Short mmCIF file of C-alpha atoms in Angstrom, two decimals:
data_model
loop_
_atom_site.label_atom_id
_atom_site.label_comp_id
_atom_site.label_asym_id
_atom_site.label_seq_id
_atom_site.Cartn_x
_atom_site.Cartn_y
_atom_site.Cartn_z
CA MET T 10 0.02 -0.37 -0.11
CA VAL T 11 1.17 2.84 -1.05
CA ILE T 12 0.32 6.58 0.82
CA ASN T 13 1.58 9.95 -1.44
CA ARG T 14 3.50 12.05 0.75
CA ARG T 15 1.94 14.93 2.38
CA ASP T 16 1.61 17.72 0.27
CA PHE T 17 1.42 21.82 1.76
CA VAL T 18 -2.09 22.68 1.16
CA LYS T 19 -2.45 26.18 -1.12
CA LEU T 20 -4.45 27.70 1.53
CA SER T 21 -7.48 29.34 -0.23
CA GLY T 22 -10.55 30.99 0.52
CA LEU T 23 -11.25 31.45 4.01
CA GLY T 24 -7.39 31.06 4.87
CA LEU T 25 -4.83 33.00 5.99
CA GLY T 26 -6.21 36.09 4.52
CA LEU T 27 -9.05 36.79 6.43
CA GLY T 28 -7.49 37.32 9.75
CA SER T 29 -10.65 38.53 11.64
CA LEU T 30 -12.70 35.96 10.21
CA SER T 31 -10.61 32.99 11.97
CA LEU T 32 -11.88 30.57 13.93
CA PRO T 33 -9.60 29.89 17.75
CA ALA T 34 -9.19 26.25 15.63
CA PHE T 35 -8.03 27.37 12.41
CA ALA T 36 -4.73 29.37 14.47
CA ARG T 37 -2.90 26.17 14.61
CA ALA T 38 -1.30 26.08 10.61
CA ASN T 39 2.23 25.93 11.91
CA LYS T 40 1.80 23.44 14.59
CA PRO T 41 1.79 19.45 13.99
CA PRO T 42 -1.19 17.50 12.98
CA MET T 43 -3.69 17.72 15.12
CA GLY T 44 -4.80 14.33 14.12
CA ARG T 45 -5.50 11.60 11.51
CA VAL T 46 -9.22 11.36 9.44
CA VAL T 47 -9.22 8.51 7.41
CA VAL T 48 -12.54 9.37 4.80
CA ILE T 49 -13.69 5.79 3.38
CA GLY T 50 -15.73 6.74 -0.21
CA GLY T 51 -15.20 9.35 -2.56
CA GLY T 52 -18.20 10.27 -4.00
CA TYR T 53 -19.74 13.91 -3.19
CA ALA T 54 -19.82 13.28 0.25
CA GLY T 55 -16.79 12.12 0.74
CA ALA T 56 -14.58 14.00 -1.80
CA CYS T 57 -15.88 17.20 0.21
CA VAL T 58 -15.89 16.25 3.24
CA ALA T 59 -11.85 15.54 2.51
CA LYS T 60 -11.65 18.81 1.38
CA TYR T 61 -13.45 21.02 3.91
CA LEU T 62 -11.18 19.13 6.27
CA ARG T 63 -8.06 20.01 4.40
CA ILE T 64 -9.31 23.71 3.85
CA TRP T 65 -11.22 24.23 7.19
CA SER T 66 -8.02 23.26 9.49
CA MET T 67 -6.09 24.99 7.93
CA GLY T 68 -4.03 21.83 6.92
CA SER T 69 -3.06 20.99 10.62
CA ILE T 70 -5.78 18.02 10.29
CA GLU T 71 -3.92 15.00 7.98
CA VAL T 72 -6.65 12.86 5.66
CA VAL T 73 -6.40 10.07 3.86
CA VAL T 74 -9.41 9.10 1.37
CA VAL T 75 -9.84 5.17 0.84
CA GLU T 76 -11.05 4.78 -2.60
CA ALA T 77 -12.13 1.93 -4.92
CA SER T 78 -12.52 3.80 -7.94
CA GLN T 79 -10.13 5.03 -10.02
CA GLN T 80 -12.67 7.97 -11.53
CA PHE T 81 -15.72 9.73 -9.99
CA VAL T 82 -18.34 9.30 -12.36
CA SER T 83 -22.13 11.36 -11.63
CA CYS T 84 -25.14 10.34 -10.61
CA PRO T 85 -26.46 13.33 -11.31
CA LEU T 86 -27.39 14.44 -15.29
CA SER T 87 -27.09 10.26 -15.96
CA ASN T 88 -30.11 10.34 -16.48
CA LEU T 89 -29.46 12.69 -19.99
CA VAL T 90 -27.12 9.82 -20.82
CA LEU T 91 -30.04 7.95 -21.37
CA GLY T 92 -32.27 11.25 -22.73
CA GLY T 93 -28.80 11.00 -25.32
CA SER T 94 -28.27 14.13 -24.69
CA LYS T 95 -24.77 13.28 -22.54
CA SER T 96 -22.53 10.63 -22.94
CA ILE T 97 -21.03 9.02 -19.72
CA ASN T 98 -17.77 10.40 -20.91
CA ASP T 99 -19.28 13.85 -19.75
CA LEU T 100 -19.98 12.85 -16.19
CA SER T 101 -16.64 10.70 -15.44
CA PHE T 102 -13.52 13.25 -13.51
CA SER T 103 -10.05 12.22 -12.21
CA TYR T 104 -9.53 12.96 -8.44
CA ASP T 105 -6.16 14.09 -9.26
CA LEU T 106 -6.75 18.37 -8.66
CA LEU T 107 -8.74 17.37 -5.20
CA LYS T 108 -5.41 15.52 -4.23
CA THR T 109 -3.55 18.36 -5.28
CA ASN T 110 -5.24 21.11 -4.38
CA HIS T 111 -5.76 20.15 -0.92
CA GLY T 112 -2.61 17.86 -0.34
CA ILE T 113 -4.79 14.80 0.42
CA GLN T 114 -3.85 11.12 0.73
CA TRP T 115 -5.68 8.55 -1.06
CA VAL T 116 -5.47 5.37 -0.85
CA HIS T 117 -6.80 3.40 -4.44
CA ASP T 118 -7.97 -0.21 -2.12
CA GLN T 119 -10.73 -1.71 -1.37
CA VAL T 120 -11.75 -1.72 2.71
CA THR T 121 -12.48 -5.30 4.28
CA ALA T 122 -12.96 -4.48 8.32
CA ILE T 123 -13.26 -1.69 10.75
CA ASP T 124 -12.51 -2.09 14.43
CA VAL T 125 -14.07 0.64 15.97
CA SER T 126 -12.60 0.25 19.74
CA THR T 127 -8.51 0.14 18.28
CA LYS T 128 -9.77 2.88 15.19
CA LYS T 129 -8.19 0.79 13.46
CA ILE T 130 -9.55 0.16 9.08
CA SER T 131 -8.22 -2.68 7.49
CA MET T 132 -7.83 -2.95 3.27
CA LEU T 133 -7.00 -5.55 0.82
CA ARG T 134 -3.11 -3.94 0.57
CA GLY T 135 -2.78 -3.38 4.29
CA GLU T 136 -4.31 -1.22 7.55
CA LEU T 137 -4.82 2.42 8.63
CA SER T 138 -5.59 3.90 11.79
CA TYR T 139 -7.23 6.42 12.51
CA ASP T 140 -8.32 9.45 15.50
CA ARG T 141 -11.71 9.87 13.74
CA LEU T 142 -13.11 7.86 10.64
CA VAL T 143 -15.38 9.56 8.29
CA ILE T 144 -18.10 7.00 6.31
CA ALA T 145 -19.55 7.47 3.53
CA PRO T 146 -20.43 4.71 2.17
CA GLY T 147 -23.47 5.38 -0.27
CA ILE T 148 -25.67 2.61 -1.27
CA ASP T 149 -26.16 -0.71 -1.23
CA PHE T 150 -28.72 -2.83 -3.47
CA ILE T 151 -31.02 -5.24 -1.20
CA TYR T 152 -31.98 -8.27 -3.17
CA ASP T 153 -33.58 -9.94 -0.80
CA ASP T 154 -36.88 -10.10 -3.13
CA LEU T 155 -35.49 -10.11 -6.17
CA PRO T 156 -32.64 -13.02 -6.32
CA MET T 157 -32.73 -13.75 -9.83
CA LEU T 158 -31.61 -9.86 -9.92
CA ALA T 159 -28.09 -10.03 -7.54
CA SER T 160 -25.46 -11.45 -10.34
CA THR T 161 -23.27 -9.67 -12.80
CA GLU T 162 -25.03 -11.84 -15.69
CA ALA T 163 -28.29 -10.72 -14.48
CA GLN T 164 -27.78 -6.90 -14.63
CA GLN T 165 -25.46 -6.97 -18.04
CA GLN T 166 -29.70 -8.03 -19.19
CA VAL T 167 -31.56 -6.02 -16.84
CA PRO T 168 -29.24 -3.52 -15.30
CA HIS T 169 -30.08 -0.83 -12.49
CA ALA T 170 -28.06 2.25 -13.91
CA TRP T 171 -28.72 3.46 -10.58
CA LYS T 172 -24.43 4.09 -9.70
CA ALA T 173 -23.68 5.73 -12.94
CA GLY T 174 -21.08 3.84 -15.19
CA TRP T 175 -21.22 1.22 -17.72
CA GLN T 176 -24.90 -0.08 -16.42
CA THR T 177 -25.80 3.92 -17.96
CA VAL T 178 -23.57 2.47 -21.11
CA ASN T 179 -25.90 -0.37 -21.38
CA LEU T 180 -29.41 0.79 -20.50
CA ARG T 181 -28.36 3.30 -23.36
CA LYS T 182 -27.40 0.69 -25.81
CA GLN T 183 -30.72 -1.44 -25.35
CA LEU T 184 -32.89 1.44 -25.75
CA GLU T 185 -31.07 2.56 -29.05
CA ALA T 186 -31.20 -1.24 -30.30
CA MET T 187 -35.20 -1.04 -29.03
CA PRO T 188 -37.75 -1.43 -32.34
CA ASP T 189 -40.54 1.65 -32.11
CA GLY T 190 -42.72 -0.10 -31.21
CA GLY T 191 -41.30 -1.74 -28.32
CA VAL T 192 -41.40 -1.44 -24.22
CA PHE T 193 -38.99 0.17 -21.41
CA VAL T 194 -40.45 -1.56 -17.94
CA MET T 195 -38.94 0.68 -15.41
CA ASN T 196 -39.70 1.15 -11.90
CA VAL T 197 -39.45 3.23 -8.81
CA PRO T 198 -38.36 1.41 -5.38
CA LYS T 199 -40.10 2.77 -2.16
CA ALA T 200 -38.74 5.59 -0.42
CA PRO T 201 -36.57 6.23 0.83
CA TYR T 202 -33.53 5.36 -1.94
CA ARG T 203 -31.01 7.93 -3.68
CA CYS T 204 -32.82 10.80 -5.68
CA PRO T 205 -35.91 11.02 -4.75
CA PRO T 206 -36.88 12.50 -8.09
CA GLY T 207 -34.20 10.40 -10.50
CA PRO T 208 -36.89 7.66 -11.10
CA TYR T 209 -39.29 10.06 -12.87
CA GLU T 210 -36.68 12.08 -13.90
CA ARG T 211 -34.99 8.76 -16.18
CA ALA T 212 -38.88 7.89 -17.19
CA ALA T 213 -39.15 11.49 -18.88
CA GLN T 214 -35.31 10.87 -20.64
CA VAL T 215 -35.96 7.80 -21.98
CA ALA T 216 -40.27 9.70 -23.39
CA TYR T 217 -38.07 12.18 -24.81
CA TYR T 218 -35.56 9.75 -26.63
CA LEU T 219 -38.59 7.51 -27.89
CA LYS T 220 -40.59 10.76 -28.54
CA ASN T 221 -37.86 11.57 -30.72
CA ASN T 222 -36.84 8.67 -32.40
CA LYS T 223 -39.28 5.44 -32.02
CA PRO T 224 -42.95 6.72 -31.47
CA LYS T 225 -45.09 3.75 -31.24
CA SER T 226 -42.77 3.25 -28.16
CA LYS T 227 -43.85 3.12 -24.50
CA VAL T 228 -42.11 3.39 -21.19
CA ILE T 229 -44.23 1.64 -18.18
CA VAL T 230 -43.39 2.78 -14.99
CA LEU T 231 -44.33 0.78 -11.64
CA ASP T 232 -44.00 2.68 -8.85
CA ALA T 233 -43.91 0.87 -5.61
CA ASN T 234 -44.94 4.38 -3.49
CA ALA T 235 -48.51 5.18 -3.72
CA GLU T 236 -47.44 8.21 -5.50
CA ILE T 237 -45.08 10.59 -7.34
CA ILE T 238 -42.85 11.37 -4.62
CA SER T 239 -41.03 14.06 -5.66
CA LYS T 240 -41.88 17.25 -8.16
CA LYS T 241 -45.21 15.36 -8.17
CA GLY T 242 -47.19 18.38 -9.78
CA LEU T 243 -44.90 19.15 -12.36
CA PHE T 244 -44.20 14.79 -13.65
CA SER T 245 -47.58 13.91 -13.67
CA LYS T 246 -47.83 17.09 -15.85
CA VAL T 247 -44.59 16.17 -17.91
CA PHE T 248 -45.98 12.60 -18.37
CA ASN T 249 -50.01 13.33 -19.23
CA GLU T 250 -48.95 16.36 -21.40
CA LEU T 251 -45.43 16.59 -22.89
CA TYR T 252 -45.31 13.05 -22.85
CA THR T 253 -49.11 11.63 -24.00
CA GLY T 254 -48.99 7.51 -24.75
CA ILE T 255 -45.68 7.18 -24.18
CA VAL T 256 -45.34 7.29 -20.49
CA ASP T 257 -47.89 4.93 -18.28
CA TYR T 258 -47.22 5.53 -14.31
CA ARG T 259 -48.44 3.07 -12.57
CA PRO T 260 -48.66 3.84 -8.61
CA ASN T 261 -48.80 1.47 -5.95
CA ASN T 262 -46.70 -1.91 -8.48
CA THR T 263 -44.64 -2.81 -6.55
CA ILE T 264 -42.38 -5.63 -8.78
CA ILE T 265 -43.32 -8.84 -6.67
CA ASP T 266 -41.02 -11.52 -9.73
CA VAL T 267 -38.83 -11.34 -12.66
CA ASN T 268 -38.50 -13.81 -15.28
CA LEU T 269 -35.52 -13.76 -17.29
CA LYS T 270 -36.38 -15.69 -20.18
CA ALA T 271 -39.57 -14.81 -20.70
CA LYS T 272 -38.91 -11.13 -20.02
CA THR T 273 -41.66 -10.50 -17.91
CA VAL T 274 -42.17 -8.96 -14.50
CA LYS T 275 -44.71 -9.50 -12.03
CA THR T 276 -46.65 -7.46 -9.69
CA GLU T 277 -49.77 -8.16 -7.44
CA PHE T 278 -51.72 -6.75 -10.15
CA ASP T 279 -49.97 -8.13 -13.31
CA SER T 280 -47.67 -9.74 -15.41
CA VAL T 281 -45.79 -6.90 -17.96
CA TYR T 282 -43.92 -7.70 -20.83
CA ALA T 283 -39.97 -5.75 -21.54
CA ASP T 284 -38.53 -5.23 -24.71
CA VAL T 285 -36.33 -3.68 -22.09
CA LEU T 286 -36.61 -4.14 -18.58
CA ASN T 287 -34.75 -1.55 -15.87
CA ILE T 288 -35.03 -2.97 -11.93
CA ILE T 289 -34.11 0.03 -9.77
CA PRO T 290 -33.58 -1.99 -6.23
CA SER T 291 -34.26 -1.44 -2.95
CA GLN T 292 -31.51 0.37 -1.29
CA ARG T 293 -29.22 0.27 1.89
CA ALA T 294 -26.93 1.77 3.59
CA GLY T 295 -23.88 0.65 1.86
CA LYS T 296 -21.28 -2.20 1.98
CA VAL T 297 -18.62 -0.25 4.66
CA ALA T 298 -21.53 0.83 6.84
CA GLN T 299 -22.87 -2.66 7.40
CA MET T 300 -19.25 -3.76 8.13
CA ALA T 301 -19.15 -1.75 10.83
CA LYS T 302 -23.00 -2.33 11.57
CA LEU T 303 -23.56 1.10 11.55
CA ASN T 304 -26.84 0.38 10.13
CA ASN T 305 -29.15 0.21 12.88
CA ILE T 306 -32.55 2.04 11.39
CA ASP T 307 -34.79 -0.75 10.09
CA LYS T 308 -31.26 -2.75 9.46
CA ARG T 309 -30.51 0.02 6.46
CA TRP T 310 -29.81 3.39 7.44
CA CYS T 311 -27.27 5.15 10.02
CA GLU T 312 -28.06 6.69 12.96
CA VAL T 313 -26.34 10.14 13.24
CA ASP T 314 -25.99 13.46 15.36
CA PHE T 315 -27.20 16.10 13.00
CA LEU T 316 -24.87 18.39 14.52
CA SER T 317 -21.86 16.09 13.67
CA TYR T 318 -23.55 13.52 11.72
CA GLU T 319 -21.16 11.38 14.26
CA SER T 320 -22.50 7.53 14.90
CA LYS T 321 -25.24 7.35 17.36
CA LEU T 322 -23.52 3.73 17.49
CA ALA T 323 -19.54 4.38 17.20
CA PRO T 324 -17.54 6.82 18.77
CA ASN T 325 -15.51 8.56 16.25
CA VAL T 326 -17.07 7.55 13.18
CA HIS T 327 -19.21 9.96 11.35
CA VAL T 328 -21.30 8.85 8.72
CA ILE T 329 -22.34 11.15 6.12
CA GLY T 330 -24.38 11.49 2.48
CA ASP T 331 -26.79 8.51 1.51
CA ALA T 332 -26.44 6.27 3.94
CA VAL T 333 -27.45 8.49 6.47
CA SER T 334 -30.83 8.06 8.13
CA ALA T 335 -32.32 11.68 8.30
CA ALA T 336 -36.03 13.08 6.95
CA LEU T 337 -33.51 14.56 4.29
CA PRO T 338 -33.44 14.01 0.17
CA LYS T 339 -30.67 11.41 -0.38
CA SER T 340 -29.22 13.30 -3.08
CA ALA T 341 -25.53 15.39 -4.16
CA HIS T 342 -26.08 18.21 -2.84
CA MET T 343 -27.12 17.20 -0.19
CA ALA T 344 -24.40 14.72 0.66
CA THR T 345 -22.00 17.81 0.36
CA ASN T 346 -23.79 19.80 2.88
CA GLN T 347 -24.13 17.27 5.46
CA ALA T 348 -20.33 16.47 4.63
CA LYS T 349 -19.54 20.35 5.43
CA VAL T 350 -21.18 20.10 8.23
CA CYS T 351 -19.17 16.84 9.04
CA ALA T 352 -15.53 18.39 8.04
CA SER T 353 -16.50 21.75 10.01
CA ALA T 354 -17.69 19.91 13.27
CA ILE T 355 -14.11 17.33 13.15
CA VAL T 356 -12.19 20.61 12.66
CA GLN T 357 -14.56 21.84 16.05
CA LEU T 358 -13.83 18.47 18.32
CA MET T 359 -10.49 17.83 17.08
CA ALA T 360 -8.95 21.37 18.89
CA GLY T 361 -11.07 20.38 22.01
CA LEU T 362 -14.19 23.53 20.27
CA ALA T 363 -17.90 22.46 20.31
CA PRO T 364 -19.47 22.19 16.45
CA ASP T 365 -22.21 24.79 15.16
CA ALA T 366 -25.25 24.14 17.97
CA MET T 367 -27.82 25.32 14.77
CA PRO T 368 -26.50 24.24 11.28
CA VAL T 369 -28.48 25.45 8.00
CA PHE T 370 -27.91 24.54 4.61
CA ALA T 371 -29.58 25.34 1.39
CA ASN T 372 -30.80 22.18 -0.66
CA THR T 373 -31.79 21.94 -4.62
CA CYS T 374 -32.36 18.93 -6.41
CA TYR T 375 -32.74 19.09 -10.45
CA SER T 376 -34.33 17.20 -12.68
CA TYR T 377 -34.58 17.12 -16.74
CA VAL T 378 -37.57 16.47 -18.41
CA THR T 379 -36.42 17.00 -22.26
CA ASP T 380 -33.06 17.62 -23.61
CA LYS T 381 -32.93 21.23 -22.48
CA ALA T 382 -35.65 22.24 -20.23
CA ALA T 383 -35.15 21.39 -15.58
CA ILE T 384 -37.60 21.14 -12.91
CA HIS T 385 -36.03 22.25 -9.51
CA VAL T 386 -37.84 21.19 -6.02
CA ALA T 387 -35.39 23.89 -3.26
CA ASN T 388 -35.79 24.01 0.27
CA VAL T 389 -33.36 25.86 3.23
CA TYR T 390 -32.96 22.27 6.36
CA ARG T 391 -32.32 23.73 10.07
CA TYR T 392 -31.96 22.05 12.79
CA ASP T 393 -34.53 21.43 15.09
CA ALA T 394 -32.72 21.44 18.78
CA VAL T 395 -36.11 19.68 20.31
CA LYS T 396 -36.50 16.38 17.83
CA LYS T 397 -32.90 16.64 17.97
CA ILE T 398 -33.17 16.90 13.53
CA MET T 399 -32.81 18.71 10.23
CA VAL T 400 -36.35 20.22 9.40
CA SER T 401 -37.09 22.05 6.08
CA ALA T 402 -37.59 25.55 6.72
CA GLU T 403 -40.03 27.96 5.25
CA GLY T 404 -40.79 28.87 1.99
CA GLY T 405 -39.50 25.73 -0.04
CA GLY T 406 -40.77 25.02 -2.96
CA VAL T 407 -40.41 23.97 -7.20
CA SER T 408 -39.98 25.04 -10.09
CA ALA T 409 -43.67 26.80 -11.51
CA SER T 410 -42.88 24.77 -14.73
CA PRO T 411 -40.36 23.28 -16.77
CA SER T 412 -37.85 25.71 -18.43
CA GLU T 413 -34.93 26.04 -20.54
CA GLN T 414 -33.46 28.69 -17.96
CA GLU T 415 -33.69 26.16 -15.52
CA GLY T 416 -31.57 23.32 -17.88
CA LEU T 417 -29.05 26.08 -18.26
CA TYR T 418 -28.77 26.87 -14.61
CA ALA T 419 -28.72 23.22 -13.84
CA LYS T 420 -25.86 22.84 -15.57
CA ALA T 421 -24.67 25.36 -14.36
CA TRP T 422 -25.13 23.73 -10.82
CA ALA T 423 -23.69 20.17 -11.82
CA GLN T 424 -20.38 22.75 -12.94
CA ASN T 425 -19.98 23.80 -9.87
CA ILE T 426 -21.18 21.04 -7.13
CA TRP T 427 -18.64 18.94 -9.66
CA ALA T 428 -15.35 21.68 -9.45
CA ASP T 429 -16.43 22.46 -5.77
CA THR T 430 -16.02 18.23 -4.90
CA LEU T 431 -14.05 17.94 -7.15
CA THR T 432 -11.21 20.98 -7.20
CA MET R 4 -21.51 33.27 14.51
CA LEU R 5 -18.70 32.42 11.46
CA LEU R 6 -18.96 28.92 12.49
CA HIS R 7 -22.79 29.04 11.60
CA VAL R 8 -22.31 31.07 8.78
CA ARG R 9 -19.84 28.96 6.85
CA THR R 10 -21.20 25.88 6.51
CA LEU R 11 -24.43 27.62 5.64
CA ALA R 12 -22.13 29.83 2.85
CA ALA R 13 -20.46 26.52 1.53
CA SER R 14 -24.19 25.15 0.88
CA CYS R 15 -24.21 27.86 -1.94
CA ALA R 16 -21.36 26.62 -3.37
CA ALA R 17 -23.38 24.04 -5.33
CA CYS R 18 -24.49 26.80 -7.60
CA HIS R 19 -22.32 29.82 -6.95
CA GLY R 20 -18.98 27.38 -6.32
CA THR R 21 -16.01 27.42 -4.25
CA ASP R 22 -15.65 30.69 -1.86
CA GLY R 23 -18.09 32.44 -3.82
CA ASN R 24 -16.58 31.84 -7.35
CA SER R 25 -18.64 30.08 -9.66
CA VAL R 26 -17.55 28.61 -12.74
CA GLY R 27 -17.80 30.47 -16.24
CA SER R 28 -18.75 33.70 -14.38
CA SER R 29 -16.31 36.92 -14.56
CA ILE R 30 -14.91 38.32 -11.74
CA ASN R 31 -17.33 41.16 -10.56
CA ASN R 32 -20.22 40.20 -12.56
CA HIS R 33 -22.32 41.10 -10.15
CA ALA R 34 -21.16 44.98 -10.58
CA THR R 35 -22.15 44.80 -13.30
CA ALA R 36 -24.68 42.50 -14.10
CA THR R 37 -28.40 44.22 -13.52
CA GLN R 38 -30.01 41.44 -14.83
CA ASN R 39 -29.09 37.71 -14.42
CA ASP R 40 -27.17 36.36 -16.70
CA LEU R 41 -28.15 33.46 -18.70
CA SER R 42 -25.96 31.14 -19.18
CA HIS R 43 -24.58 30.26 -15.70
CA ILE R 44 -24.86 31.97 -12.04
CA ASN R 45 -23.05 34.71 -10.99
CA SER R 46 -20.63 34.22 -8.71
CA LEU R 47 -20.79 35.96 -4.91
CA ALA R 48 -17.17 36.35 -3.94
CA ALA R 49 -16.38 40.00 -3.41
CA ILE R 50 -20.01 41.48 -4.01
CA ASP R 51 -21.28 44.75 -2.26
CA LYS R 52 -22.81 44.02 1.43
CA THR R 53 -26.16 46.28 0.57
CA ASP R 54 -26.35 45.04 -2.93
CA PHE R 55 -26.41 41.38 -1.60
CA ILE R 56 -28.90 42.55 1.30
CA SER R 57 -31.34 44.04 -1.35
CA LYS R 58 -31.41 41.42 -3.48
CA MET R 59 -32.06 38.66 -0.94
CA GLN R 60 -34.70 40.54 0.55
CA ALA R 61 -35.90 41.50 -2.70
CA PHE R 62 -35.60 37.32 -3.43
CA LYS R 63 -37.44 36.73 0.32
CA LEU R 64 -40.55 38.94 -1.22
CA GLY R 65 -40.94 38.12 -4.31
CA GLN R 66 -40.03 41.23 -5.99
CA ARG R 67 -36.73 40.21 -7.30
CA PRO R 68 -37.45 37.92 -11.01
CA ALA R 69 -35.79 34.33 -9.62
CA THR R 70 -36.31 30.85 -10.73
CA VAL R 71 -35.08 29.15 -7.06
CA MET R 72 -33.53 31.86 -4.97
CA HIS R 73 -36.94 32.80 -3.80
CA HIS R 74 -37.00 29.16 -2.55
CA HIS R 75 -33.86 29.84 -0.54
CA ALA R 76 -34.31 33.36 0.70
CA LYS R 77 -37.53 32.37 1.89
CA GLY R 78 -35.85 29.95 4.65
CA LEU R 79 -33.04 32.05 5.96
CA THR R 80 -33.25 35.03 8.88
CA ASN R 81 -32.78 38.43 8.16
CA LEU R 82 -29.40 37.73 10.46
CA GLU R 83 -28.34 35.14 8.62
CA ILE R 84 -28.56 37.07 5.34
CA GLU R 85 -26.19 39.65 6.47
CA ASP R 86 -24.13 37.57 7.98
CA LEU R 87 -23.47 36.24 4.77
CA ALA R 88 -23.52 39.50 3.21
CA GLU R 89 -20.35 40.16 5.34
CA TYR R 90 -19.05 36.47 4.45
CA PHE R 91 -19.51 36.86 0.28
CA SER R 92 -18.37 40.52 0.63
CA ARG R 93 -15.19 39.30 2.19
CA LEU R 94 -14.23 36.67 -0.11
CA PRO R 95 -11.41 37.40 -2.73
CA ALA R 96 -13.09 37.30 -6.35
CA HIS R 97 -11.14 34.92 -8.76
CA GLN R 98 -11.89 32.97 -12.40
CA ALA R 99 -12.93 29.31 -11.08
CA ALA R 100 -11.45 26.47 -13.03
CA VAL R 101 -13.42 24.44 -14.82
CA LEU R 102 -12.84 20.69 -13.53
CA GLN R 103 -12.19 18.87 -17.04
CA SER R 104 -14.20 15.78 -17.71
CA GLN R 105 -12.56 11.81 -19.19
CA PRO R 106 -13.86 8.98 -21.09
CA LEU R 107 -14.90 6.35 -18.47
CA LEU R 108 -11.68 4.23 -17.97
CA LYS R 109 -12.56 0.14 -18.77
CA ASP R 110 -12.41 -1.52 -15.12
CA HIS R 111 -14.39 1.57 -13.48
CA GLY R 112 -16.72 -1.11 -11.36
CA HIS R 113 -20.30 -1.07 -12.29
#
């Protein structure tokens, strides 16, 4: 196992230049490291916490990220690969700038065990000890109800494409190969799952492609939920008016069986034939969180303290991103928000100071309904000191209607969150 | 106070860029732009404090055209808006780097 030599950070933004804005915890730039934080996972949450730990500790916390992938591939915008207006190569990025700009040590390896009592993690090729651990494991799929989909071969035929990458490319190829008049069947798993508006955006993107290329075809959406669970009015309108006769939306339709040979799926009501089948399984906190036994809520999600994202089960271990149990959308923006609250809290805690007692942050999820037009849902979330959870503040809401202007802003959002997370 | 406003301000970065310097916008665009540019989201770094407060209050009251900012401004207290004004006004403006994408690697896991 190789750990890169530690680079010295270039202090940016709220660094030394802004003396009067400095906090006591910052005034340590020339002192020895305050300690080591190991971050497991380099997605939106993990990459972001690593960056902000380095910036806000002014380089005095040593940060080591452990990530199994060589590359960052963005889930946001990946539905546009299905619609045809983006390529997966537009959404794939190197970690190099993040590492070098902030002096983050990077270990390309897979975690095999976590010992919270000795504060050690084991990987395929070595071990690391930590003062604090941040687990940003993303999601893991649950195949208990649909075991026939668990294998790699089955997922060649029926991709989830719910982690952007080759499965996204595969699903796009299947859509391109589908004859006009074909049926694309997809599902929405029971909430909570990663990216609440995502499946509906996907249905719209597939419909956009079909409307322009194979207008006799259909998208059947089997929703395990009782209704569209995000931007309901907007998506209903898009399905009914923009994609009339193409999107066939069916609420309360849980998939209970899949016949891979016959290409049919069974719900409680029906058996549906699919030319192309896309099943997004139910989800839980990623494998690393399960390894540390932190997924205590419904055996799926991790309970945390919302002032620091420290696990309720293991001291000095923090969990951020989609794996967290919260009444918060599992979005990329939310993952970065949690990462920032967590980074800020860790810097304080390691300096023996208290974290912010009332965190507030803004969250937005954009969805594209054509190649150019988008809609949003936006809310400010605020810590409730009585309930000890994050609650949405007054004044949030959704777009009045889809617009190309919001399509441009959604693109700007993507470029800014990528730069904020990866440079 | 600073701790509180710093994480709040950092949550604006998803659209307005790290430390308020957004991708694609020219430095100090808010000084010159009276209307919103349509292809990118304006930077907030080095913004004039009074300008910031009046824009945020106008978003809050629905008096300034907005696609999304009314939904954010309405959730913030007046004190938070003042603290954000102080904070962003002190951040230096610079050109934000655009992150270049690259081909998906053959051995990417999923």
